[in-house]
Amino acid sequence: MQFEFQTIKSPVENVLLKEKGSKFLGFAFPVSSEIEVKKSLEKIREEHPKATHHCYAFRLGITGENYRANDDGEPNGSAGLPIYNQLLANNLTNILLIVVRYYGGTKLGVSGLVKAYKESAKLTLEEAEIITKELETQIEIQFHFEQQNIIFTMLNKFGAKILDFISEENCKIYANIKLAEKEQITAQLSEMQHVTFNFI
């Protein structure tokens, strides 16, 4: 099972490539849902209403199982696919890559378009900071007040991020833990008395 994936740290915008008078502007966004994809696309369309084409590709999911490539009116396979192939080449997911084209009066032909969109996508990704993200899951733990030190010590050991702590006679903790640690944490919590937990 895979516990991590590669994506980009922050958006990259307006990476310029010129080819026979046409201008290609590259944009890359870290995204985690199709809603975010849609919002980023709308933002770029609003910023570049006079552009001839807004071609893009995205990959979502740990293995990039949810993906799409869109030529936006360019010849079939000449824009979206070369962009998508750059995502594959860099093994990136949870990312949207858009190339906006302003037509410059000279036709590039299909092979010229493929080359230009590929190059624009490549240049854009070269500007991005690629990071490795670990998959996380959220856990809710309930325990007696006097057990809080044991629970906190254990969560610290596994590098959990505490999201919320409700301190009463019966305490509750909400935390993010790495998916890779889930089995070990489950094993340790299962051995403790008066402790209940579930993954959200």
PDB file of C-alpha atoms in Angstrom:
ATOM      1  CA  MET A   1       0.000   0.000   0.000  1.00  0.00           C
ATOM      2  CA  GLN A   2       1.179   3.499  -0.847  1.00  0.00           C
ATOM      3  CA  PHE A   3       1.388   6.003   2.029  1.00  0.00           C
ATOM      4  CA  GLU A   4       2.786   9.041   0.250  1.00  0.00           C
ATOM      5  CA  PHE A   5       2.540  10.935  -3.004  1.00  0.00           C
ATOM      6  CA  GLN A   6       4.278  13.777  -4.820  1.00  0.00           C
ATOM      7  CA  THR A   7       2.621  17.073  -5.602  1.00  0.00           C
ATOM      8  CA  ILE A   8       3.571  20.747  -5.764  1.00  0.00           C
ATOM      9  CA  LYS A   9       3.867  22.988  -2.725  1.00  0.00           C
ATOM     10  CA  SER A  10       2.195  26.126  -4.071  1.00  0.00           C
ATOM     11  CA  PRO A  11       0.723  27.557  -7.272  1.00  0.00           C
ATOM     12  CA  VAL A  12       2.931  28.604 -10.178  1.00  0.00           C
ATOM     13  CA  GLU A  13       1.534  31.228 -12.560  1.00  0.00           C
ATOM     14  CA  ASN A  14       2.302  32.969 -15.848  1.00  0.00           C
ATOM     15  CA  VAL A  15       5.276  30.907 -17.054  1.00  0.00           C
ATOM     16  CA  LEU A  16       5.742  32.274 -20.568  1.00  0.00           C
ATOM     17  CA  LEU A  17       6.728  30.406 -23.729  1.00  0.00           C
ATOM     18  CA  LYS A  18       6.687  32.067 -27.192  1.00  0.00           C
ATOM     19  CA  GLU A  19       6.403  30.010 -30.358  1.00  0.00           C
ATOM     20  CA  LYS A  20       5.962  31.612 -33.837  1.00  0.00           C
ATOM     21  CA  GLY A  21       4.026  34.555 -32.450  1.00  0.00           C
ATOM     22  CA  SER A  22       1.780  32.437 -30.225  1.00  0.00           C
ATOM     23  CA  LYS A  23       2.101  32.991 -26.508  1.00  0.00           C
ATOM     24  CA  PHE A  24       1.730  30.056 -24.119  1.00  0.00           C
ATOM     25  CA  LEU A  25       1.220  30.787 -20.423  1.00  0.00           C
ATOM     26  CA  GLY A  26       1.615  27.939 -17.951  1.00  0.00           C
ATOM     27  CA  PHE A  27      -0.150  27.601 -14.596  1.00  0.00           C
ATOM     28  CA  ALA A  28       0.052  24.822 -11.997  1.00  0.00           C
ATOM     29  CA  PHE A  29      -2.113  24.442  -8.899  1.00  0.00           C
ATOM     30  CA  PRO A  30      -2.046  21.934  -6.037  1.00  0.00           C
ATOM     31  CA  VAL A  31      -5.622  20.572  -5.835  1.00  0.00           C
ATOM     32  CA  SER A  32      -7.316  17.854  -3.821  1.00  0.00           C
ATOM     33  CA  SER A  33     -10.782  17.688  -5.424  1.00  0.00           C
ATOM     34  CA  GLU A  34     -12.614  18.303  -8.698  1.00  0.00           C
ATOM     35  CA  ILE A  35     -14.262  21.346  -7.065  1.00  0.00           C
ATOM     36  CA  GLU A  36     -10.802  22.906  -6.593  1.00  0.00           C
ATOM     37  CA  VAL A  37      -9.935  22.018 -10.198  1.00  0.00           C
ATOM     38  CA  LYS A  38     -13.082  23.808 -11.391  1.00  0.00           C
ATOM     39  CA  LYS A  39     -12.396  26.908  -9.270  1.00  0.00           C
ATOM     40  CA  SER A  40      -8.807  27.209 -10.515  1.00  0.00           C
ATOM     41  CA  LEU A  41      -9.935  26.806 -14.142  1.00  0.00           C
ATOM     42  CA  GLU A  42     -12.608  29.488 -13.696  1.00  0.00           C
ATOM     43  CA  LYS A  43     -10.024  31.841 -12.140  1.00  0.00           C
ATOM     44  CA  ILE A  44      -7.694  31.467 -15.137  1.00  0.00           C
ATOM     45  CA  ARG A  45     -10.556  31.865 -17.652  1.00  0.00           C
ATOM     46  CA  GLU A  46     -11.582  35.088 -15.903  1.00  0.00           C
ATOM     47  CA  GLU A  47      -7.977  36.365 -15.897  1.00  0.00           C
ATOM     48  CA  HIS A  48      -7.458  35.477 -19.594  1.00  0.00           C
ATOM     49  CA  PRO A  49     -10.842  35.945 -21.309  1.00  0.00           C
ATOM     50  CA  LYS A  50      -9.241  36.838 -24.675  1.00  0.00           C
ATOM     51  CA  ALA A  51      -7.027  33.727 -24.848  1.00  0.00           C
ATOM     52  CA  THR A  52      -7.684  31.397 -27.791  1.00  0.00           C
ATOM     53  CA  HIS A  53      -7.475  28.187 -25.734  1.00  0.00           C
ATOM     54  CA  HIS A  54      -7.350  27.114 -22.080  1.00  0.00           C
ATOM     55  CA  CYS A  55      -5.947  23.579 -22.283  1.00  0.00           C
ATOM     56  CA  TYR A  56      -5.319  21.550 -19.156  1.00  0.00           C
ATOM     57  CA  ALA A  57      -4.733  18.226 -17.461  1.00  0.00           C
ATOM     58  CA  PHE A  58      -5.159  17.128 -13.877  1.00  0.00           C
ATOM     59  CA  ARG A  59      -4.474  14.092 -11.718  1.00  0.00           C
ATOM     60  CA  LEU A  60      -6.209  13.389  -8.416  1.00  0.00           C
ATOM     61  CA  GLY A  61      -5.867  10.526  -5.951  1.00  0.00           C
ATOM     62  CA  ILE A  62      -2.855   8.781  -4.511  1.00  0.00           C
ATOM     63  CA  THR A  63      -2.047   6.958  -7.744  1.00  0.00           C
ATOM     64  CA  GLY A  64      -3.549   9.632  -9.993  1.00  0.00           C
ATOM     65  CA  GLU A  65      -6.503   7.357 -10.701  1.00  0.00           C
ATOM     66  CA  ASN A  66      -8.837  10.319 -11.294  1.00  0.00           C
ATOM     67  CA  TYR A  67      -7.486  12.263 -14.272  1.00  0.00           C
ATOM     68  CA  ARG A  68      -8.500  14.243 -17.312  1.00  0.00           C
ATOM     69  CA  ALA A  69      -6.821  15.907 -20.276  1.00  0.00           C
ATOM     70  CA  ASN A  70      -8.641  18.631 -22.208  1.00  0.00           C
ATOM     71  CA  ASP A  71      -7.655  20.089 -25.613  1.00  0.00           C
ATOM     72  CA  ASP A  72     -10.167  22.984 -25.409  1.00  0.00           C
ATOM     73  CA  GLY A  73     -10.677  23.159 -29.166  1.00  0.00           C
ATOM     74  CA  GLU A  74      -7.106  22.372 -30.251  1.00  0.00           C
ATOM     75  CA  PRO A  75      -6.690  19.324 -32.560  1.00  0.00           C
ATOM     76  CA  ASN A  76      -7.412  16.089 -30.704  1.00  0.00           C
ATOM     77  CA  GLY A  77      -4.505  14.957 -28.520  1.00  0.00           C
ATOM     78  CA  SER A  78      -2.314  17.971 -29.363  1.00  0.00           C
ATOM     79  CA  ALA A  79      -2.634  19.855 -26.060  1.00  0.00           C
ATOM     80  CA  GLY A  80      -4.237  18.061 -23.114  1.00  0.00           C
ATOM     81  CA  LEU A  81      -2.258  14.849 -23.599  1.00  0.00           C
ATOM     82  CA  PRO A  82       1.233  16.461 -23.805  1.00  0.00           C
ATOM     83  CA  ILE A  83       0.352  18.401 -20.621  1.00  0.00           C
ATOM     84  CA  TYR A  84      -0.882  15.222 -18.918  1.00  0.00           C
ATOM     85  CA  ASN A  85       2.254  13.334 -19.958  1.00  0.00           C
ATOM     86  CA  GLN A  86       4.381  15.891 -18.084  1.00  0.00           C
ATOM     87  CA  LEU A  87       2.418  15.104 -14.901  1.00  0.00           C
ATOM     88  CA  LEU A  88       3.154  11.412 -15.479  1.00  0.00           C
ATOM     89  CA  ALA A  89       6.817  12.036 -16.274  1.00  0.00           C
ATOM     90  CA  ASN A  90       7.220  13.876 -12.957  1.00  0.00           C
ATOM     91  CA  ASN A  91       5.043  11.366 -11.049  1.00  0.00           C
ATOM     92  CA  LEU A  92       2.786  14.134  -9.717  1.00  0.00           C
ATOM     93  CA  THR A  93      -0.778  13.867  -8.469  1.00  0.00           C
ATOM     94  CA  ASN A  94      -3.298  16.211  -6.805  1.00  0.00           C
ATOM     95  CA  ILE A  95      -2.270  18.782  -9.373  1.00  0.00           C
ATOM     96  CA  LEU A  96      -3.883  20.831 -12.142  1.00  0.00           C
ATOM     97  CA  LEU A  97      -1.710  22.096 -15.001  1.00  0.00           C
ATOM     98  CA  ILE A  98      -3.177  24.687 -17.387  1.00  0.00           C
ATOM     99  CA  VAL A  99      -1.623  26.116 -20.538  1.00  0.00           C
ATOM    100  CA  VAL A 100      -3.318  29.229 -21.903  1.00  0.00           C
ATOM    101  CA  ARG A 101      -2.638  30.028 -25.564  1.00  0.00           C
ATOM    102  CA  TYR A 102      -2.869  33.355 -27.307  1.00  0.00           C
ATOM    103  CA  TYR A 103      -2.830  32.672 -31.057  1.00  0.00           C
ATOM    104  CA  GLY A 104      -0.182  34.690 -32.894  1.00  0.00           C
ATOM    105  CA  GLY A 105      -1.327  34.335 -36.502  1.00  0.00           C
ATOM    106  CA  THR A 106       0.954  31.489 -37.586  1.00  0.00           C
ATOM    107  CA  LYS A 107      -0.386  27.931 -37.501  1.00  0.00           C
ATOM    108  CA  LEU A 108       1.927  25.519 -35.724  1.00  0.00           C
ATOM    109  CA  GLY A 109       0.515  22.257 -37.066  1.00  0.00           C
ATOM    110  CA  VAL A 110      -0.272  19.292 -34.812  1.00  0.00           C
ATOM    111  CA  SER A 111       3.352  18.311 -34.176  1.00  0.00           C
ATOM    112  CA  GLY A 112       4.225  21.969 -33.443  1.00  0.00           C
ATOM    113  CA  LEU A 113       1.339  22.213 -30.997  1.00  0.00           C
ATOM    114  CA  VAL A 114       2.318  18.989 -29.234  1.00  0.00           C
ATOM    115  CA  LYS A 115       5.871  20.322 -28.856  1.00  0.00           C
ATOM    116  CA  ALA A 116       4.755  23.747 -27.627  1.00  0.00           C
ATOM    117  CA  TYR A 117       2.236  22.430 -25.070  1.00  0.00           C
ATOM    118  CA  LYS A 118       4.729  19.858 -23.817  1.00  0.00           C
ATOM    119  CA  GLU A 119       7.456  22.503 -23.476  1.00  0.00           C
ATOM    120  CA  SER A 120       5.129  24.958 -21.736  1.00  0.00           C
ATOM    121  CA  ALA A 121       3.971  22.287 -19.257  1.00  0.00           C
ATOM    122  CA  LYS A 122       7.599  21.247 -18.637  1.00  0.00           C
ATOM    123  CA  LEU A 123       8.764  24.840 -18.005  1.00  0.00           C
ATOM    124  CA  THR A 124       5.854  25.425 -15.623  1.00  0.00           C
ATOM    125  CA  LEU A 125       6.685  22.315 -13.567  1.00  0.00           C
ATOM    126  CA  GLU A 126      10.351  23.340 -13.481  1.00  0.00           C
ATOM    127  CA  GLU A 127       9.241  26.509 -11.668  1.00  0.00           C
ATOM    128  CA  ALA A 128       7.268  24.521  -9.088  1.00  0.00           C
ATOM    129  CA  GLU A 129       8.553  23.177  -5.791  1.00  0.00           C
ATOM    130  CA  ILE A 130       7.804  19.443  -5.743  1.00  0.00           C
ATOM    131  CA  ILE A 131       7.065  17.974  -2.312  1.00  0.00           C
ATOM    132  CA  THR A 132       6.283  14.538  -0.926  1.00  0.00           C
ATOM    133  CA  LYS A 133       3.124  14.387   1.178  1.00  0.00           C
ATOM    134  CA  GLU A 134       2.259  11.592   3.553  1.00  0.00           C
ATOM    135  CA  LEU A 135      -1.301  10.360   3.641  1.00  0.00           C
ATOM    136  CA  GLU A 136      -3.076  11.041   6.900  1.00  0.00           C
ATOM    137  CA  THR A 137      -6.196   9.853   8.632  1.00  0.00           C
ATOM    138  CA  GLN A 138      -8.106  11.358  11.546  1.00  0.00           C
ATOM    139  CA  ILE A 139      -8.583   9.555  14.844  1.00  0.00           C
ATOM    140  CA  GLU A 140     -10.900  10.258  17.768  1.00  0.00           C
ATOM    141  CA  ILE A 141      -9.767   8.846  21.129  1.00  0.00           C
ATOM    142  CA  GLN A 142     -11.804   8.803  24.350  1.00  0.00           C
ATOM    143  CA  PHE A 143     -10.132   8.104  27.675  1.00  0.00           C
ATOM    144  CA  HIS A 144     -10.123   8.889  31.410  1.00  0.00           C
ATOM    145  CA  PHE A 145      -8.647  12.197  32.535  1.00  0.00           C
ATOM    146  CA  GLU A 146      -5.754  10.538  34.411  1.00  0.00           C
ATOM    147  CA  GLN A 147      -4.645   8.733  31.219  1.00  0.00           C
ATOM    148  CA  GLN A 148      -3.942  11.893  29.267  1.00  0.00           C
ATOM    149  CA  ASN A 149      -0.146  11.785  29.765  1.00  0.00           C
ATOM    150  CA  ILE A 150       0.067   8.257  28.352  1.00  0.00           C
ATOM    151  CA  ILE A 151      -2.109   9.190  25.374  1.00  0.00           C
ATOM    152  CA  PHE A 152      -0.205  12.409  24.616  1.00  0.00           C
ATOM    153  CA  THR A 153       3.165  10.657  24.936  1.00  0.00           C
ATOM    154  CA  MET A 154       2.071   7.965  22.510  1.00  0.00           C
ATOM    155  CA  LEU A 155       0.672  10.459  19.978  1.00  0.00           C
ATOM    156  CA  ASN A 156       3.883  12.531  20.187  1.00  0.00           C
ATOM    157  CA  LYS A 157       5.969   9.437  19.528  1.00  0.00           C
ATOM    158  CA  PHE A 158       4.084   8.880  16.268  1.00  0.00           C
ATOM    159  CA  GLY A 159       4.237  12.561  15.297  1.00  0.00           C
ATOM    160  CA  ALA A 160       0.448  12.987  15.398  1.00  0.00           C
ATOM    161  CA  LYS A 161      -1.050  16.461  14.941  1.00  0.00           C
ATOM    162  CA  ILE A 162      -3.520  17.275  17.728  1.00  0.00           C
ATOM    163  CA  LEU A 163      -6.557  19.006  16.228  1.00  0.00           C
ATOM    164  CA  ASP A 164      -8.696  19.305  19.345  1.00  0.00           C
ATOM    165  CA  PHE A 165      -8.543  18.258  22.990  1.00  0.00           C
ATOM    166  CA  ILE A 166     -11.639  18.215  25.178  1.00  0.00           C
ATOM    167  CA  SER A 167     -10.576  17.906  28.793  1.00  0.00           C
ATOM    168  CA  GLU A 168     -13.267  16.608  31.140  1.00  0.00           C
ATOM    169  CA  GLU A 169     -13.572  13.558  33.366  1.00  0.00           C
ATOM    170  CA  ASN A 170     -13.856  11.628  30.131  1.00  0.00           C
ATOM    171  CA  CYS A 171     -11.469  13.282  27.690  1.00  0.00           C
ATOM    172  CA  LYS A 172     -11.540  13.346  23.927  1.00  0.00           C
ATOM    173  CA  ILE A 173      -8.738  13.972  21.472  1.00  0.00           C
ATOM    174  CA  TYR A 174      -9.022  14.490  17.745  1.00  0.00           C
ATOM    175  CA  ALA A 175      -5.735  14.059  15.889  1.00  0.00           C
ATOM    176  CA  ASN A 176      -4.300  13.552  12.431  1.00  0.00           C
ATOM    177  CA  ILE A 177      -1.993  10.568  12.167  1.00  0.00           C
ATOM    178  CA  LYS A 178       0.052   9.216   9.291  1.00  0.00           C
ATOM    179  CA  LEU A 179      -1.726   6.383   7.545  1.00  0.00           C
ATOM    180  CA  ALA A 180       1.523   4.417   7.682  1.00  0.00           C
ATOM    181  CA  GLU A 181       1.337   4.466  11.518  1.00  0.00           C
ATOM    182  CA  LYS A 182      -2.325   3.458  11.754  1.00  0.00           C
ATOM    183  CA  GLU A 183      -1.725  -0.234  12.558  1.00  0.00           C
ATOM    184  CA  GLN A 184       0.834   0.468  15.288  1.00  0.00           C
ATOM    185  CA  ILE A 185      -1.341   3.123  16.921  1.00  0.00           C
ATOM    186  CA  THR A 186      -4.352   0.787  16.759  1.00  0.00           C
ATOM    187  CA  ALA A 187      -2.330  -1.987  18.416  1.00  0.00           C
ATOM    188  CA  GLN A 188      -1.136   0.259  21.262  1.00  0.00           C
ATOM    189  CA  LEU A 189      -4.549   1.804  21.942  1.00  0.00           C
ATOM    190  CA  SER A 190      -6.230  -1.629  21.895  1.00  0.00           C
ATOM    191  CA  GLU A 191      -4.052  -2.725  24.812  1.00  0.00           C
ATOM    192  CA  MET A 192      -5.099   0.205  27.020  1.00  0.00           C
ATOM    193  CA  GLN A 193      -8.020  -0.045  29.422  1.00  0.00           C
ATOM    194  CA  HIS A 194     -10.854   2.525  29.452  1.00  0.00           C
ATOM    195  CA  VAL A 195      -9.808   3.776  26.015  1.00  0.00           C
ATOM    196  CA  THR A 196     -12.073   3.792  22.989  1.00  0.00           C
ATOM    197  CA  PHE A 197     -11.118   5.141  19.570  1.00  0.00           C
ATOM    198  CA  ASN A 198     -12.289   5.282  16.011  1.00  0.00           C
ATOM    199  CA  PHE A 199     -11.040   6.611  12.696  1.00  0.00           C
ATOM    200  CA  ILE A 200     -13.094   9.344  11.154  1.00  0.00           C
TER     201      ILE A 200
END
